[in-house]
Amino acid sequence: MSDSGLQMSRRIRRTPYMDRVETAGVRGYSVVNHMLLPKAFQPTVEDDYWHLREHAQIWDVSTQRQVELHGPDAARLVQWMTPRDLSNIAIGQCCYVPLVDQHGGMINDPVLLKLAEDRFWLSIADSDVLLWANGLALGAGMDVQVSEPDVSPLAIQGPKAEDLLADIFGDAIRKIKFFRFGYVEFKGTQQVIARSGYSRQGGFEIYLQGSELGSELWDTIWDAGQKYDIRPGCPNLIERIEGGLLSYGNEMTRENNPLECGLTDYCDLDSDVDFIGKEALHRIHASGVERQMRGIRFDGGRAPVCSVPWPVLDNQGRQVGQITSGIWSPRLDCNVGLSMIETPTNTPGQPVTVVTSDGAHRPGTVCALPFD
Ligand code: THG
């Protein structure tokens, strides 16, 4: 911890898996939702990338905090918060939902879990949804409790995740469909397990309730995983960019609306449901978005680490966007990046220039997401 340069304090919360994460050789952290997120284990992100595509990894994603809405008005509140029509979702279903403000700006992009007709979890990205939801409930006089329960997701990702978890919890988990969840028994407790996760390699997320069980859960999976060449891991930057998975705070902020973020499929603008930002999104939809989230492939050899956004220029040298996450892809044999790009330069196939932080001007091409 000391060599990461991060000065610890109570405000930067540890996770229930942290002892095991440290033993496993974590090499650095980020902070998300005021909590540590492991960022590296293997010598390189590329080692992690190839391993994730072939085997199984265990990820401490406790920073995906749950905001629980519970009570008679829980369903009304959650629907008010998102343009996605939730009227037909079932108990046991997960749902990727943009949350927007009154101007259509992105507040967060959580995974919603419907636990009961009157109980939901919003599994959030990096912004304080707890306060937003509580403020809305209070202001609207809704009968709903808004809390952050003791739930810490642990992701098992990669093609061998299913076999590994079936060894531990039985074959029933094989029947869980994508973006559905069920329950498994662990040490006398019932735990939520969903087929989901922040990668395109398949896998599950266990929403551990009860921090005191963290080390035991990690050890159980770790021991059973030896057979599957399990390794400690974390959301992989190469895999995430290739898969077009957005990171709130990086690719988008409140400055962006879900239509330009490429989340139109999760916005049911024509439905009858009432939600915050409906008027704004209708207006934006009618006038057309001014920019769009895209992939960019670019050359010039291995790019440096993208810790500040890289300007994207059109063929007249005018800035039309910025790469907010970018890295070398060893599989595609070029650099890949995510960028919001202004119309009309954002149609796939357009040539652009990326100015990386080493000063290099690199030729690139706009492409659709995901990259494959
Ligand atoms: N899992 C859980 N919580 C999370 C994330 C996660 N919270 C933060 C962050 N990740 C939110 N971002 C995403 C982005 C994309 C997806 C999940 C979380 C995703 N989307 C499906 C897809 O693109 O195929 C859409 C599924 C749907 O149809 O609803 O997987 O990873 N717990």
PDB file of C-alpha atoms and ligand atoms in Angstrom, residues 61 64-66 84 94-97 108-111 113 123-126 153 178-179 196-200 205 207 243-248 252 266, ligand 1:
ATOM      1  CA  VAL A  61     -15.558  -5.298  -7.271  1.00  0.00           C
ATOM      2  CA  GLN A  64     -19.929  -1.584  -7.180  1.00  0.00           C
ATOM      3  CA  ARG A  65     -21.904  -0.448  -4.124  1.00  0.00           C
ATOM      4  CA  GLN A  66     -25.589  -1.216  -3.832  1.00  0.00           C
ATOM      5  CA  ARG A  84     -35.632   2.688 -19.304  1.00  0.00           C
ATOM      6  CA  CYS A  94     -30.910  -7.455 -13.818  1.00  0.00           C
ATOM      7  CA  CYS A  95     -31.194  -4.438 -16.036  1.00  0.00           C
ATOM      8  CA  TYR A  96     -28.572  -1.910 -17.192  1.00  0.00           C
ATOM      9  CA  VAL A  97     -30.175   1.477 -16.546  1.00  0.00           C
ATOM     10  CA  ASN A 108     -24.787   7.079 -13.219  1.00  0.00           C
ATOM     11  CA  ASP A 109     -25.190   3.870 -15.235  1.00  0.00           C
ATOM     12  CA  PRO A 110     -25.893   1.103 -12.712  1.00  0.00           C
ATOM     13  CA  VAL A 111     -27.117  -2.450 -13.015  1.00  0.00           C
ATOM     14  CA  LEU A 113     -31.601  -5.853  -9.595  1.00  0.00           C
ATOM     15  CA  SER A 123     -25.352  -1.560  -8.418  1.00  0.00           C
ATOM     16  CA  ILE A 124     -23.649   1.714  -9.076  1.00  0.00           C
ATOM     17  CA  ALA A 125     -20.699   3.185 -10.960  1.00  0.00           C
ATOM     18  CA  ASP A 126     -18.717   6.062  -9.483  1.00  0.00           C
ATOM     19  CA  PRO A 153     -19.869  -7.962  -5.134  1.00  0.00           C
ATOM     20  CA  PHE A 178     -27.491 -13.664 -18.821  1.00  0.00           C
ATOM     21  CA  PHE A 179     -28.574 -10.716 -16.652  1.00  0.00           C
ATOM     22  CA  SER A 196     -23.174 -10.622 -15.326  1.00  0.00           C
ATOM     23  CA  GLY A 197     -19.964  -8.674 -14.967  1.00  0.00           C
ATOM     24  CA  TYR A 198     -17.817  -5.935 -16.380  1.00  0.00           C
ATOM     25  CA  SER A 199     -16.264  -8.015 -19.170  1.00  0.00           C
ATOM     26  CA  ARG A 200     -17.399  -9.677 -22.390  1.00  0.00           C
ATOM     27  CA  GLU A 205     -21.144 -11.818  -9.800  1.00  0.00           C
ATOM     28  CA  TYR A 207     -23.360 -10.041  -4.192  1.00  0.00           C
ATOM     29  CA  GLY A 243     -15.992  -4.596 -25.611  1.00  0.00           C
ATOM     30  CA  GLY A 244     -17.254  -1.002 -25.592  1.00  0.00           C
ATOM     31  CA  LEU A 245     -18.031  -1.026 -21.855  1.00  0.00           C
ATOM     32  CA  LEU A 246     -18.203   2.567 -20.628  1.00  0.00           C
ATOM     33  CA  SER A 247     -16.769   3.859 -17.360  1.00  0.00           C
ATOM     34  CA  TYR A 248     -18.759   6.604 -15.658  1.00  0.00           C
ATOM     35  CA  MET A 252     -19.188  10.192 -19.565  1.00  0.00           C
ATOM     36  CA  TYR A 266     -31.853   1.629 -22.738  1.00  0.00           C
TER      37      TYR A 266
HETATM   38  N1  THG B   1     -21.712  -5.131 -12.541  1.00  0.00           N
HETATM   39  C1  THG B   1     -22.408  -4.662 -11.488  1.00  0.00           C
HETATM   40  N2  THG B   1     -22.449  -3.363 -11.192  1.00  0.00           N
HETATM   41  C2  THG B   1     -21.767  -2.473 -11.963  1.00  0.00           C
HETATM   42  C3  THG B   1     -21.041  -2.907 -13.084  1.00  0.00           C
HETATM   43  C4  THG B   1     -21.012  -4.290 -13.365  1.00  0.00           C
HETATM   44  N3  THG B   1     -21.815  -1.151 -11.660  1.00  0.00           N
HETATM   45  C5  THG B   1     -20.939  -0.234 -12.333  1.00  0.00           C
HETATM   46  C6  THG B   1     -20.659  -0.571 -13.761  1.00  0.00           C
HETATM   47  N4  THG B   1     -20.383  -2.009 -13.888  1.00  0.00           N
HETATM   48  C7  THG B   1     -21.828  -0.200 -14.617  1.00  0.00           C
HETATM   49  N5  THG B   1     -21.552  -0.346 -16.039  1.00  0.00           N
HETATM   50  C8  THG B   1     -21.983  -1.430 -16.795  1.00  0.00           C
HETATM   51  C9  THG B   1     -21.884  -1.361 -18.168  1.00  0.00           C
HETATM   52  C10 THG B   1     -22.375  -2.388 -18.960  1.00  0.00           C
HETATM   53  C11 THG B   1     -22.911  -3.518 -18.382  1.00  0.00           C
HETATM   54  C12 THG B   1     -22.965  -3.610 -17.007  1.00  0.00           C
HETATM   55  C13 THG B   1     -22.526  -2.557 -16.221  1.00  0.00           C
HETATM   56  C14 THG B   1     -23.465  -4.636 -19.196  1.00  0.00           C
HETATM   57  N6  THG B   1     -24.386  -4.324 -20.147  1.00  0.00           N
HETATM   58  C15 THG B   1     -25.073  -5.292 -20.970  1.00  0.00           C
HETATM   59  C16 THG B   1     -24.486  -5.325 -22.352  1.00  0.00           C
HETATM   60  O1  THG B   1     -23.901  -4.314 -22.781  1.00  0.00           O
HETATM   61  O2  THG B   1     -24.585  -6.347 -23.013  1.00  0.00           O
HETATM   62  C17 THG B   1     -26.543  -4.861 -21.081  1.00  0.00           C
HETATM   63  C18 THG B   1     -27.481  -5.784 -20.440  1.00  0.00           C
HETATM   64  C19 THG B   1     -28.937  -5.350 -20.537  1.00  0.00           C
HETATM   65  O3  THG B   1     -29.545  -5.670 -21.559  1.00  0.00           O
HETATM   66  O4  THG B   1     -29.511  -4.721 -19.617  1.00  0.00           O
HETATM   67  O5  THG B   1     -23.170  -5.781 -18.987  1.00  0.00           O
HETATM   68  O6  THG B   1     -20.368  -4.770 -14.326  1.00  0.00           O
HETATM   69  N7  THG B   1     -23.054  -5.518 -10.720  1.00  0.00           N
END
